[in-house]
Every structure is written in C-alpha cells, then in structure tokens.
Coordinates of C-alpha atoms and ligand atoms in Angstrom, one line a residue:
M1 CA 2.0 15.7 157.8
K2 CA 4.2 18.2 156.2
I3 CA 5.1 19.7 159.6
G4 CA 6.0 16.3 161.0
V5 CA 8.6 15.8 158.3
R6 CA 10.1 19.1 159.0
V7 CA 10.4 18.5 162.7
K8 CA 12.2 15.2 162.0
L9 CA 14.5 16.9 159.6
L10 CA 15.2 19.6 162.2
L11 CA 16.0 16.9 164.8
L12 CA 18.3 15.1 162.4
L13 CA 20.1 18.3 161.7
I14 CA 20.6 19.1 165.3
I15 CA 22.2 15.8 165.8
L16 CA 24.3 16.3 162.9
I17 CA 25.6 19.6 164.1
A18 CA 26.3 18.2 167.5
L19 CA 28.3 15.4 165.9
A20 CA 30.2 17.8 163.7
S21 CA 31.1 20.1 166.5
G22 CA 32.5 17.1 168.4
I23 CA 34.7 16.2 165.4
Y24 CA 35.8 19.8 165.1
A25 CA 36.6 20.2 168.8
Y26 CA 38.6 16.9 168.6
G27 CA 40.5 18.1 165.7
I28 CA 41.4 21.4 167.4
R29 CA 42.6 19.6 170.5
N30 CA 44.7 17.2 168.5
N31 CA 46.7 19.9 166.9
R32 CA 47.2 22.5 169.5
Y33 CA 48.8 25.6 168.2
I34 CA 51.6 27.3 170.1
E35 CA 52.1 31.0 169.6
L36 CA 55.4 32.1 168.3
S37 CA 56.7 35.6 168.5
Y38 CA 57.7 36.8 164.9
R39 CA 61.3 37.0 166.0
D40 CA 61.3 33.4 167.3
F41 CA 59.6 32.4 164.1
L42 CA 62.4 34.0 162.0
N43 CA 65.0 32.3 164.1
H44 CA 63.2 29.0 163.6
I45 CA 63.3 29.6 159.9
D46 CA 67.1 30.3 160.0
E47 CA 67.7 27.1 162.0
D48 CA 65.6 25.1 159.4
L49 CA 63.0 24.1 162.0
V50 CA 60.0 25.2 160.1
D51 CA 58.3 22.6 157.9
E52 CA 55.3 24.5 156.3
V53 CA 53.5 27.8 156.5
E54 CA 50.0 28.4 155.4
F55 CA 50.2 31.6 153.4
N56 CA 47.3 33.9 153.6
N57 CA 46.5 37.6 153.9
R58 CA 45.1 37.7 157.5
A59 CA 46.8 39.1 160.6
K60 CA 48.0 35.7 161.8
L61 CA 49.9 32.9 160.0
K62 CA 49.6 29.2 160.8
G63 CA 52.3 26.6 160.2
K64 CA 53.9 23.4 161.3
L65 CA 57.4 22.8 162.6
R66 CA 59.5 19.9 161.6
D67 CA 58.8 18.1 164.9
G68 CA 55.0 18.2 164.0
Q69 CA 54.1 21.0 166.4
Y70 CA 51.6 23.5 164.9
F71 CA 52.1 27.2 165.6
I72 CA 50.6 30.6 165.0
T73 CA 52.6 33.8 164.5
D74 CA 52.1 37.3 163.1
N75 CA 51.8 37.7 159.4
P76 CA 54.2 40.4 158.1
R77 CA 52.3 40.7 154.9
T78 CA 55.2 42.0 153.0
E79 CA 55.9 41.7 149.3
N80 CA 58.7 39.0 149.2
F81 CA 57.8 37.2 152.4
K82 CA 56.7 34.2 150.3
E83 CA 59.9 34.1 148.4
H84 CA 61.9 34.4 151.6
L85 CA 60.1 31.3 153.0
L86 CA 60.7 29.4 149.8
L87 CA 64.4 30.2 149.8
Y88 CA 64.7 28.8 153.3
N89 CA 63.1 25.6 152.1
V90 CA 59.8 26.0 153.9
N91 CA 56.7 24.5 152.3
V92 CA 54.3 27.2 151.5
I93 CA 50.6 26.2 151.4
E94 CA 48.5 28.7 149.5
G95 CA 45.4 29.9 151.2
D96 CA 43.5 27.9 153.7
N97 CA 43.7 24.5 152.0
R98 CA 45.4 22.8 154.9
A99 CA 44.1 19.4 154.8
I100 CA 43.5 18.7 158.4
V101 CA 40.8 16.2 157.5
G102 CA 38.9 16.0 160.7
Q103 CA 38.7 19.7 161.1
A104 CA 37.8 20.4 157.5
A105 CA 35.1 17.7 157.7
G106 CA 33.8 19.1 160.9
I107 CA 33.5 22.6 159.6
A108 CA 32.0 21.3 156.3
L109 CA 29.4 19.4 158.3
I110 CA 28.6 22.3 160.5
L111 CA 28.3 24.6 157.6
F112 CA 26.1 22.1 155.8
G113 CA 24.0 21.8 158.8
I114 CA 23.5 25.5 159.3
G115 CA 22.9 26.0 155.6
A116 CA 20.3 23.3 155.5
L117 CA 18.7 24.7 158.7
A118 CA 18.5 28.1 157.3
Y119 CA 17.1 26.7 154.2
I120 CA 14.4 24.8 156.0
L121 CA 13.5 27.8 158.2
N122 CA 13.4 30.0 155.2
R123 CA 11.5 27.8 152.9
N124 CA 8.4 30.0 153.0
S125 CA 10.5 32.8 151.7
P126 CA 12.7 31.3 149.1
K127 CA 13.4 34.7 147.6
Q128 CA 16.8 34.9 149.5
A129 CA 18.0 31.7 148.0
E130 CA 17.0 32.8 144.6
K131 CA 18.9 36.0 145.1
E132 CA 22.0 34.1 146.1
M133 CA 21.8 31.9 143.0
A134 CA 21.2 35.0 140.8
I135 CA 24.5 36.6 142.0
M136 CA 26.6 33.5 141.5
S137 CA 25.2 32.6 138.1
K138 CA 25.8 36.1 137.1
V139 CA 29.4 35.9 137.9
D140 CA 29.6 32.6 136.2
A141 CA 27.6 33.5 133.1
E142 CA 29.4 36.6 132.0
G143 CA 32.6 34.8 131.4
T144 CA 33.5 34.5 127.8
T145 CA 30.5 32.9 126.1
S146 CA 28.1 35.2 124.1
R147 CA 29.0 37.4 121.2
R148 CA 31.9 39.7 121.6
I149 CA 30.8 43.2 122.0
T150 CA 33.0 46.0 120.6
F151 CA 33.1 49.7 120.4
D152 CA 31.2 49.4 117.1
D153 CA 28.2 48.4 119.1
V154 CA 28.3 51.7 121.0
A155 CA 26.9 54.6 119.0
G156 CA 27.7 58.1 120.1
N157 CA 29.6 58.5 123.4
E158 CA 32.7 59.4 121.4
E159 CA 34.6 61.1 124.2
A160 CA 34.0 58.1 126.5
K161 CA 35.1 55.7 123.9
D162 CA 38.3 57.7 123.2
S163 CA 39.2 57.7 126.8
L164 CA 38.6 54.0 127.2
K165 CA 40.6 53.2 124.0
E166 CA 43.8 54.0 125.9
L167 CA 43.0 51.2 128.3
I168 CA 42.8 48.5 125.6
D169 CA 46.5 48.8 125.1
F170 CA 47.1 48.9 128.7
I171 CA 45.2 45.7 129.4
G172 CA 46.9 44.1 126.4
D173 CA 50.4 45.0 127.5
P174 CA 50.7 46.2 131.1
E175 CA 54.4 45.4 131.2
K176 CA 55.0 48.1 128.7
Y177 CA 53.6 50.7 130.9
N178 CA 55.3 49.3 133.9
R179 CA 58.6 49.6 132.3
Y180 CA 58.2 53.3 132.0
G181 CA 57.1 53.6 135.5
A182 CA 53.6 54.9 134.5
R183 CA 51.1 54.8 137.3
L184 CA 48.7 52.2 136.0
P185 CA 44.9 52.8 136.0
R186 CA 43.0 50.7 138.2
G187 CA 39.4 51.8 138.4
V188 CA 37.2 53.7 136.0
L189 CA 33.9 55.1 137.1
L190 CA 31.2 55.8 134.5
Y191 CA 28.5 58.1 135.7
G192 CA 25.3 59.3 134.0
P193 CA 21.7 58.6 133.6
P194 CA 20.4 55.1 133.4
G195 CA 20.3 53.4 129.9
T196 CA 23.1 55.5 128.4
G197 CA 25.3 52.6 127.6
K198 CA 27.5 52.4 130.7
T199 CA 27.3 48.6 130.9
L200 CA 27.6 48.3 127.1
L201 CA 30.9 50.4 127.2
A202 CA 32.4 48.2 129.9
K203 CA 31.5 45.1 127.9
A204 CA 32.9 46.7 124.7
L205 CA 36.1 47.5 126.5
A206 CA 36.5 43.8 127.5
G207 CA 35.5 42.7 124.0
E208 CA 38.1 45.1 122.3
A209 CA 40.8 43.9 124.6
N210 CA 39.5 40.3 124.1
V211 CA 39.5 39.5 127.8
P212 CA 36.8 38.0 130.1
F213 CA 34.1 40.3 131.5
Y214 CA 32.9 39.8 135.0
A215 CA 29.8 41.7 136.1
V216 CA 28.0 42.2 139.3
S217 CA 25.6 44.8 140.6
G218 CA 26.0 46.7 143.8
S219 CA 22.4 46.2 144.7
D220 CA 22.8 42.4 144.6
F221 CA 25.3 42.6 147.5
I222 CA 23.0 44.3 149.9
Q223 CA 20.4 42.2 151.8
V224 CA 22.5 39.1 151.6
Y225 CA 23.6 37.2 154.8
A226 CA 26.1 39.1 156.9
G227 CA 29.6 38.7 155.7
L228 CA 28.6 37.1 152.3
G229 CA 28.9 40.4 150.4
A230 CA 32.6 40.7 151.3
S231 CA 33.4 37.1 150.4
R232 CA 31.5 37.6 147.1
I233 CA 33.8 40.5 146.3
R234 CA 36.9 38.4 147.2
E235 CA 35.5 35.5 145.1
L236 CA 34.9 37.8 142.1
F237 CA 38.5 39.2 142.2
K238 CA 39.9 35.8 142.6
R239 CA 38.1 34.6 139.5
A240 CA 39.3 37.6 137.6
K241 CA 42.8 37.1 138.7
D242 CA 42.7 33.4 137.9
S243 CA 41.6 34.1 134.4
G244 CA 44.5 36.6 134.0
K245 CA 43.6 39.8 132.2
S246 CA 40.0 40.8 132.5
V247 CA 37.5 43.6 133.1
I248 CA 35.5 43.6 136.3
F249 CA 32.3 45.6 136.1
I250 CA 30.3 46.7 139.2
D251 CA 27.0 48.3 138.3
E252 CA 25.2 50.5 140.8
I253 CA 28.2 51.0 142.9
D254 CA 26.3 53.6 144.9
A255 CA 24.4 50.7 146.6
L256 CA 27.8 49.9 148.3
G257 CA 29.6 53.1 148.4
K258 CA 27.1 55.7 149.9
K259 CA 28.6 58.8 151.3
R260 CA 29.2 58.5 155.1
N261 CA 27.4 61.0 157.1
A262 CA 29.0 63.5 159.5
S263 CA 28.7 61.2 162.6
G264 CA 31.1 58.8 160.9
G265 CA 28.3 56.3 160.3
S266 CA 27.6 55.1 156.9
G267 CA 24.8 56.1 154.6
G268 CA 24.4 52.5 153.7
S269 CA 24.0 49.4 155.9
E270 CA 26.8 47.8 157.8
E271 CA 26.9 45.0 155.3
A272 CA 27.3 47.4 152.5
D273 CA 30.2 48.9 154.4
R274 CA 31.9 45.5 154.9
T275 CA 31.4 44.8 151.2
L276 CA 32.8 48.2 150.2
N277 CA 35.8 47.7 152.4
A278 CA 36.5 44.3 150.8
L279 CA 36.3 46.0 147.4
L280 CA 38.8 48.7 148.4
T281 CA 41.1 46.2 149.9
E282 CA 41.0 44.0 146.7
M283 CA 41.6 47.0 144.5
S284 CA 44.7 48.2 146.5
G285 CA 45.8 44.6 146.5
F286 CA 46.9 44.4 142.9
K287 CA 49.8 46.3 141.6
G288 CA 48.2 47.1 138.2
N289 CA 50.4 44.9 136.2
E290 CA 47.9 42.1 136.0
G291 CA 46.0 43.8 133.3
I292 CA 42.8 43.9 135.3
I293 CA 40.6 46.9 135.0
V294 CA 37.8 47.5 137.5
M295 CA 35.0 49.5 136.1
A296 CA 32.0 50.8 138.0
A297 CA 28.8 52.6 137.0
T298 CA 26.4 54.9 138.9
N299 CA 23.7 57.3 138.1
R300 CA 24.1 58.9 141.6
M301 CA 27.5 60.4 141.5
D302 CA 26.5 62.9 144.1
T303 CA 25.8 60.3 146.8
L304 CA 29.0 58.4 146.3
D305 CA 31.5 58.0 149.1
E306 CA 34.6 60.0 148.3
A307 CA 36.8 57.1 149.5
L308 CA 36.0 55.4 146.2
L309 CA 37.3 58.3 144.1
R310 CA 40.7 58.5 145.7
P311 CA 43.9 57.8 143.7
G312 CA 44.4 54.1 143.2
R313 CA 40.7 53.5 143.3
F314 CA 38.2 54.8 140.8
D315 CA 40.4 57.7 140.0
R316 CA 39.3 58.0 136.4
Q317 CA 35.8 59.3 136.0
I318 CA 34.0 59.5 132.8
E319 CA 30.6 61.2 132.4
I320 CA 28.2 59.4 130.1
S321 CA 25.4 61.8 129.2
L322 CA 22.0 61.4 127.4
P323 CA 22.7 61.3 123.6
D324 CA 22.2 64.5 121.5
V325 CA 20.4 64.5 118.3
N326 CA 23.4 63.2 116.2
A327 CA 24.1 60.5 118.8
R328 CA 20.5 59.5 118.8
L329 CA 20.5 59.2 115.0
A330 CA 23.6 56.9 115.3
I331 CA 21.9 54.7 117.9
L332 CA 18.7 54.5 115.9
E333 CA 20.7 53.5 112.8
L334 CA 22.6 50.9 114.8
H335 CA 19.5 49.3 116.1
S336 CA 17.8 49.4 112.7
K337 CA 20.6 47.6 111.0
N338 CA 19.2 44.1 111.6
K339 CA 15.6 45.1 111.0
P340 CA 13.5 45.5 107.9
V341 CA 12.8 49.2 108.2
S342 CA 10.7 50.8 105.4
R343 CA 12.6 53.2 103.2
K344 CA 10.1 55.8 104.0
V345 CA 11.1 56.0 107.6
D346 CA 13.2 59.1 108.3
L347 CA 15.4 58.2 111.2
K348 CA 16.8 61.7 111.3
N349 CA 13.3 62.9 112.0
I350 CA 12.8 60.4 114.7
A351 CA 16.1 61.5 116.2
L352 CA 14.8 65.1 116.3
E353 CA 11.6 63.9 118.1
T354 CA 13.3 61.8 120.8
I355 CA 15.1 64.5 122.8
Y356 CA 15.8 63.3 126.4
F357 CA 15.6 59.6 125.3
S358 CA 18.4 57.3 126.5
G359 CA 20.1 54.9 124.3
A360 CA 18.2 52.1 126.1
Q361 CA 14.9 53.9 125.2
L362 CA 15.9 54.2 121.6
E363 CA 16.8 50.6 121.4
N364 CA 13.5 49.9 123.0
L365 CA 11.6 52.0 120.5
M366 CA 13.1 50.2 117.5
N367 CA 12.4 46.8 119.3
E368 CA 8.8 47.7 120.0
S369 CA 8.3 48.8 116.5
A370 CA 9.7 45.6 115.2
M371 CA 7.4 43.6 117.5
L372 CA 4.4 45.5 116.4
A373 CA 5.3 44.9 112.7
A374 CA 5.8 41.2 113.4
R375 CA 2.6 40.9 115.2
Q376 CA 0.8 42.4 112.2
R377 CA 2.9 40.4 109.8
A378 CA 3.7 43.6 108.0
D379 CA 6.2 43.6 105.1
N380 CA 8.5 46.0 107.0
I381 CA 8.6 48.5 109.9
T382 CA 6.8 51.7 109.0
M383 CA 6.3 55.0 110.5
K384 CA 3.0 53.9 111.9
H385 CA 4.6 51.2 114.0
I386 CA 7.3 53.6 115.2
N387 CA 4.7 56.1 116.2
Q388 CA 2.7 53.6 118.1
A389 CA 5.9 52.2 119.8
Y390 CA 6.9 55.7 120.7
F391 CA 4.0 56.0 123.2
T392 CA 4.6 52.5 124.4
V393 CA 8.1 53.3 125.4
L394 CA 7.1 56.5 127.1
V395 CA 4.3 54.9 129.0
G396 CA 4.8 55.3 132.8
E397 CA 7.6 57.7 132.1
E398 CA 5.6 60.7 131.3
K399 CA 2.0 61.1 130.5
K400 CA 2.2 64.2 128.2
D401 CA 3.1 64.3 124.6
R402 CA 6.6 65.2 124.7
R403 CA 6.6 66.4 121.1
S404 CA 4.4 69.3 121.8
I405 CA 5.7 70.4 125.2
T406 CA 9.3 70.1 124.4
S407 CA 9.6 72.7 121.7
E408 CA 9.0 75.7 124.0
D409 CA 11.0 74.1 126.8
K410 CA 13.8 73.5 124.4
R411 CA 13.8 77.2 123.3
I412 CA 13.9 78.4 126.9
T413 CA 16.8 76.0 127.7
A414 CA 18.7 76.9 124.6
Y415 CA 18.5 80.6 125.5
H416 CA 19.4 79.9 129.2
E417 CA 22.5 77.9 128.3
A418 CA 23.5 80.2 125.6
G419 CA 23.4 83.0 128.2
H420 CA 25.8 81.2 130.4
A421 CA 28.2 80.4 127.6
L422 CA 28.1 83.9 126.1
V423 CA 28.8 85.7 129.3
A424 CA 31.6 83.4 130.1
K425 CA 33.2 84.0 126.6
K426 CA 32.7 87.7 126.6
I427 CA 33.8 88.8 130.0
C428 CA 37.0 86.9 130.2
K429 CA 39.2 85.8 127.3
D430 CA 40.8 83.0 129.4
N431 CA 37.5 81.2 130.0
R432 CA 37.1 78.0 128.2
V433 CA 33.7 76.7 127.7
T434 CA 34.2 73.0 126.8
K435 CA 30.7 72.3 126.0
V436 CA 27.2 73.9 125.8
S437 CA 24.3 71.6 125.6
I438 CA 20.5 71.6 126.2
I439 CA 20.6 68.0 127.2
P440 CA 20.8 68.0 131.0
S441 CA 23.9 66.7 132.6
T442 CA 24.5 65.2 136.1
K443 CA 27.2 67.7 136.8
G444 CA 27.6 71.4 136.1
M445 CA 25.0 74.0 135.5
G446 CA 22.3 72.4 133.5
G447 CA 23.8 71.5 130.2
F448 CA 26.7 73.7 130.4
S449 CA 30.3 73.0 131.4
L450 CA 33.0 75.5 132.0
N451 CA 36.6 75.2 132.6
I452 CA 38.3 78.0 134.4
P453 CA 42.0 77.9 133.7
P454 CA 43.3 75.7 136.6
D455 CA 46.8 77.0 136.7
R456 CA 46.4 79.6 139.4
M457 CA 46.6 79.2 143.1
Y458 CA 44.4 82.0 144.1
Q459 CA 41.1 83.5 142.9
T460 CA 41.0 87.2 142.5
K461 CA 38.0 89.3 143.3
K462 CA 37.5 89.8 139.7
D463 CA 37.5 86.0 139.1
I464 CA 34.8 85.6 141.6
M465 CA 32.7 88.3 140.2
N466 CA 33.1 86.9 136.7
N467 CA 31.9 83.5 138.0
I468 CA 28.9 85.1 139.6
M469 CA 28.1 86.8 136.4
I470 CA 28.5 83.5 134.4
A471 CA 26.1 81.9 136.9
L472 CA 23.6 84.7 136.4
G473 CA 23.9 84.5 132.6
G474 CA 21.1 81.9 132.3
R475 CA 18.5 83.9 134.1
A476 CA 19.6 87.2 132.4
A477 CA 19.1 85.6 129.0
E478 CA 15.7 84.4 130.0
E479 CA 14.6 87.8 131.1
L480 CA 16.1 89.5 128.0
V481 CA 14.3 87.1 125.5
L482 CA 11.2 86.0 127.3
G483 CA 10.4 89.1 129.3
M484 CA 10.2 89.6 133.1
D485 CA 7.0 87.7 133.4
N486 CA 8.2 84.6 131.7
I487 CA 11.4 83.9 133.6
T488 CA 11.5 80.3 134.7
T489 CA 12.4 78.1 137.7
G490 CA 15.4 76.8 135.7
A491 CA 17.9 79.2 137.3
S492 CA 17.4 78.0 140.9
S493 CA 20.7 76.2 141.3
D494 CA 22.5 79.1 139.5
L495 CA 21.1 81.5 142.0
Q496 CA 22.1 79.3 144.9
K497 CA 25.7 79.2 143.6
A498 CA 25.8 82.9 142.9
T499 CA 24.5 83.6 146.4
E500 CA 27.1 81.3 148.0
M501 CA 29.8 82.9 146.0
V502 CA 28.8 86.5 147.0
L503 CA 28.5 85.6 150.6
S504 CA 32.0 84.1 150.8
M505 CA 33.4 86.9 148.8
I506 CA 32.3 89.6 151.2
G507 CA 32.0 87.4 154.4
N508 CA 35.1 85.3 154.2
Y509 CA 37.6 87.0 151.9
G510 CA 37.2 90.6 153.1
M511 CA 36.5 91.8 149.6
D512 CA 33.8 94.4 150.4
D513 CA 34.8 97.9 151.6
E514 CA 31.9 98.4 153.9
I515 CA 32.1 95.0 155.6
G516 CA 35.8 95.2 155.5
L517 CA 38.0 92.5 156.8
M518 CA 35.4 91.0 159.1
N519 CA 34.9 87.3 158.9
Y520 CA 31.3 86.5 159.2
N521 CA 31.5 83.0 160.4
V522 CA 33.4 84.2 163.4
A523 CA 31.0 87.0 164.0
L524 CA 28.0 84.7 163.8
N525 CA 29.6 82.3 166.2
S526 CA 30.1 85.1 168.7
N527 CA 26.4 85.8 168.6
L528 CA 26.9 89.2 167.1
D529 CA 24.0 90.6 165.2
T530 CA 25.5 90.7 161.8
G531 CA 22.8 89.4 159.5
T532 CA 21.2 92.6 158.3
L533 CA 24.4 94.3 157.0
L534 CA 25.5 91.1 155.3
M535 CA 22.2 90.7 153.6
E536 CA 22.2 94.2 152.4
R537 CA 25.7 94.1 151.0
A538 CA 25.3 90.8 149.3
K539 CA 22.0 91.8 147.7
K540 CA 23.6 94.9 146.4
F541 CA 26.5 93.0 145.0
L542 CA 24.2 90.5 143.2
D543 CA 21.9 93.2 141.8
K544 CA 24.8 95.2 140.4
L545 CA 26.4 92.1 138.8
Y546 CA 23.0 91.0 137.4
V547 CA 22.7 94.4 135.7
E548 CA 26.1 94.1 134.2
T549 CA 25.3 90.6 133.1
K550 CA 22.3 91.8 131.2
E551 CA 24.3 94.5 129.6
V552 CA 26.8 92.0 128.3
L553 CA 24.1 90.0 126.8
Q554 CA 22.2 93.0 125.4
C555 CA 25.3 94.2 123.6
N556 CA 25.8 90.8 122.1
K557 CA 22.2 89.9 121.4
E558 CA 22.9 88.7 117.9
Y559 CA 25.4 86.1 119.3
L560 CA 22.9 85.0 121.9
D561 CA 20.3 84.4 119.2
A562 CA 22.9 82.6 117.0
I563 CA 24.0 80.3 119.8
A564 CA 20.5 79.5 120.9
A565 CA 19.4 78.8 117.3
K566 CA 22.3 76.4 116.7
L567 CA 21.7 74.7 120.1
L568 CA 18.1 74.1 119.0
V569 CA 19.3 72.3 116.0
E570 CA 22.4 70.5 117.3
E571 CA 21.4 70.2 121.0
S572 CA 25.1 70.4 121.9
L573 CA 28.0 72.5 120.8
S574 CA 31.7 71.9 121.2
E575 CA 34.1 74.6 122.1
E576 CA 35.2 75.0 118.4
E577 CA 31.6 75.4 117.2
L578 CA 31.0 78.0 119.8
N579 CA 34.1 79.9 118.9
R580 CA 33.1 79.8 115.2
I581 CA 29.8 81.4 116.0
L582 CA 31.5 84.1 118.0
L583 CA 34.0 84.9 115.2
D584 CA 31.2 85.7 112.7
Ligands
ADP1 P1 23.4 51.7 131.5 O1 24.5 50.7 132.0 O2 24.0 53.0 131.3 O3 22.2 51.8 132.4 P2 23.2 49.9 129.3 O4 24.6 49.8 128.8 O5 22.7 48.7 130.1 O6 22.9 51.3 130.1 O7 22.2 50.1 128.0 C1 21.1 49.2 127.8 C2 20.9 49.0 126.3 O8 20.6 50.2 125.6 C3 22.2 48.5 125.7 O9 22.3 47.1 125.8 C4 21.9 48.9 124.2 O10 21.1 48.0 123.5 C5 21.2 50.2 124.4 N1 22.1 51.4 124.3 C6 22.4 52.3 125.3 N2 23.3 53.2 125.0 C7 23.7 52.9 123.7 C8 24.6 53.4 122.8 N3 25.3 54.5 123.1 N4 24.7 52.8 121.6 C9 24.0 51.7 121.2 N5 23.1 51.1 122.1 C10 22.9 51.7 123.3
ZN2 ZN1 21.7 77.8 134.5

C-alpha cells in the first residue's frame, strides 16, 4: 500500500518535471540572447541603446536593449561599473531577480520536483534533511536574540581579550580607520584545544560591539549536496552584509580548509574545496569598511591550509590555551556566581586540582555539582558534590585518578620547561622568553615559547648552536634533576628539532670544518655515499652541545630549582616573573 502511493507520487513528479522543462525551454526560446562583445556593449551604452543590465558577480552579464532584444556580454567586474551604468541611464537590476515569469516558474517547478524526488527517495534516511535544517536554523537563530554575552563572561584568556578589544572600536567605526589608510582586519583565527572558550570569545566580541553574531561550523558544510556548501557560505555573508555590521563565526574551520597535499589535490573533499573557495572569495569581496569581522576557530592549526592564513584572510591568529591555575580559579568563580555554593568550598583548591581542565570542563564540573545537589535537595553545593562531579566530568576522558598521577608529572614538566627557559636566558642576553608554562600548548616546545629577536636577516653559526642548546635544555634538566635512569619521553620533539638544526648547519650551511662547504642534499642526490661522515659529525656536534647545556644548568642550579618551584605553583610565568627570579 505504502509503495503504491510512492510510485504514484513519483509518476506525478515526473510529469511535473516534464511540464516544467517545457515551460523553461519555451521561456528560453522566447527571449533568445545575442552575444555582444564588451566593446559593442560600451558603444551601445554610449548611444543610449541599453535598457537594463542584470548586475551580478559572474563572468557574464545579461541585459536588455531598448528594442527588447536580450543580450549577454562579458562582466568587467570593476569597482565603479555599476555607477557607470547608472550615470548612462541604464536600469540596473541587482542579482538574478529578473522577472521572466515563465522561466522563473519553470526553474522553480523543476527545482521543486527534484527536491521532492530527492526527498521521497531519501525518506528512509532522513538524516540528510535534518542536517540541512540544522544548518539553516543555526544561521537563523544566532541573530540577535538571547542574552548579550560580553568579555565579562570570559574568565582568563586575558591576552586574547586584549587583542580582540581593538576590534570592538574597529567594528563600531570602520570609517575612522579607513580615513587613516589603515589596513583593516578581516579575519581572526582562534586556535587551541576544545572547550577553551573560542566560541565564547567570538560571541563576546559581537556582544561588546553590539552587533549580530552569525555562527556556522565547518563540519556542517561537508556531506551536504554538491554545491550547497558554497551557496551556504554566500548566503551567510549576504545575511551578515544585509544586517550591516556583524561578527561571522566559523567553528571547526579545519573541516573546510585542510592542507592540500603535494600532488595539488586537497586533503578534504571536493565539496569542502568548493566551500573553502567560496569563503575566500567572499572574504576578499569586502573592502573592510563594512565593519564585518570574520572569526574562525580550530584545534588543528597544524592541518590548516596556508591559503587561509594569507594577508587579507585570517591574518590575525590568536592562540587560546588551556587555563592555568589562576585562570581556572576565575572560571570556577564565574560559574559559581549563580549557584548556592557552600562557604566551606575552597575554589582555589579545586583550581589547583584541575590542571589540564578546559574552561568547558570547569563549567561542566560546577554544573554537574549543582545537578547532584539539586537531585538530593541539599541546602547548597558542598565539597562532596564537587568531588563526585569531578569523576563524572572525567569519565571517558581518562580512567586514572589525575590528582595522584599529575603531581610527579607536573614536577618533571616543570623542570623540563624551566630547563629550556633557563638555557635560553643564560646563553644569550638577547633571547626573549615570552612565556614558560607547564600547560601544554599547541605550538612551540611543550609549554614554552621563545622569541628570538626577529630583526636580523641571517642566522649566525652561534645562533644556531644557541638554538640547539635551548632545545636540549629540557632533556638536560631532566637528567640533572631526575638522574640518567629517569629521563622521559617528553623530549622527543626537542630532539627532533635539534637534529634537524644540526644537520642543516653542517650539511647545508657549510659550518663544519671537516665536512667543509659540501652540500649534502646535492651529494645525496648524486648517489654519493655520504651518510656515515654526516652521522658522525652531527652526533659529535650534538654531544658537545649537550655537555655544554648541562654545564649551563649545573652552574645555575639554584635558578633552575626556583623556576621549577614557581612553575609548580603558578603553572605559567610571564617574562617579567621569569626575569625577577633570575635577578635574585
Ligand atoms: P571552544 O569554542 O573553544 O570549543 P566554547 O567557547 O564553546 O569552547 O566553550 C564552551 C563553554 O565552556 C562556554 O560556553 C563556557 O560556559 C565555558 N568556558 C570555556 N572557556 C571559558 C572561559 N574562559 N571563561 C568562562 N567560561 C568558559
Ligand atoms: Zn621540551
């Protein structure tokens, strides 16, 4: 019975489509287009022969002459083309809203038919349709409604907030910046682990600037019907532009912008490629004085297509890291504000015990605690609830009791990172260590970031050797403090970097007396047996530099202890704090 109905429906649809195609074809025949060269077209304009032009952003333009003849010509796509047309008294029709009724109706009918057909055929797997709906409603919903979120709703992340604050003024008054010829920011990329408040920050920026917030997720765009992703992007930008100033947020941008591989193909699907191209086109489409900021988030910075990071695209990149102990306290306080937390609960203590928690997990912790208390109709949220919630939050994330395992891990990490920082500071006065932290970061060596003064064009041999020693500083500190038997796997990427540096130093830059000026890539390509000597020399260099590194740390052991101790308490140290320790 059911099947019978479906077959009938199908038949009806096929008839409908046939009918619609007829109407469409009729429409086309009735208004045949002639092709005008661009030069003829301009002449026609001069002679006032052109009645209307349908303005769009495609390669070809359509229009109508005063005698009723339709034409097609090349679209120059220049800035003041539209103004030019208007000055010459040509009617300009925006977009594709030409009301050729038959044709439009035909197309509409065909589309309806195809849509319905797809729907019928797909009825057994309605997931797709649901997905479609989800994307659209998301774009709709995030307009202006719900409570305005501001930077007060974001705890910690101070550096990120500071750098976003500049943008508030820009969104509010882009003209001001235009007047001074400032290059206007367009895209901001937030990168860091999940749950660290990237979405929250983007919402807060919109809230602070008091403009609408449009959010989509990159993963929503893949697996939609071919071509839909790109039109979604265009739709999204159109909406944003229509509402004037706004913040557009694209979560999980890595789903669209995967690094292309060497063969020129893409790491993602073709659909993702098309969607990405649409995004890039839209972004270069506005001049920046609209007061629209495009923000994107990823926790996979390393897989991102470089095309996304070029000037005029997401050229401002802000790292959002896991919160350190002070930030965790701030986040816990924020999410306790609206909850009856017992006065005996010591949030500072909880902050200490939640290392490696993200903001989202901390929020979750307080929320779970509140749920437990509510279920038990307790007077308020007590330590008992929080302890119980602690394990709920960690379920599925890690089986072990983090509080017992982390203390030794923390100590090792603290010494390792202190080793890097101390070597950097001691061997070269110019080195700036912007931050040391035992919270892992997505970029840089573990939790350690270093700025070599950038104002030099060349690296000297001494610079390279210094960098190798800094890289070896982590392992050297481990050995010094824990003993040879207790060194850890934590240095593996450091060792990789050190090896790369030493190999290019002696193999590419001709900086070793024994190997001399030979370039090893050339030698290897000529099938010369060069491996052994290179190995020997590289190893010798590394060993020598490692001994020197250990000496630096040995001579400054009290500083190493002091930095590690402070790191254990504070989890991260700024450059000033580090310098203060080194002055003592
Ligand atoms: P991301 O986009 O980085 O994955 P979200 O912004 O979606 O993370 O964070 C999820 C939730 O976690 C937020 O809605 C908020 O409740 C909480 N949260 C995360 N980071 C913070 C923070 N820094 N301050 C306050 N709340 C936070
Ligand atoms: Zn390291």
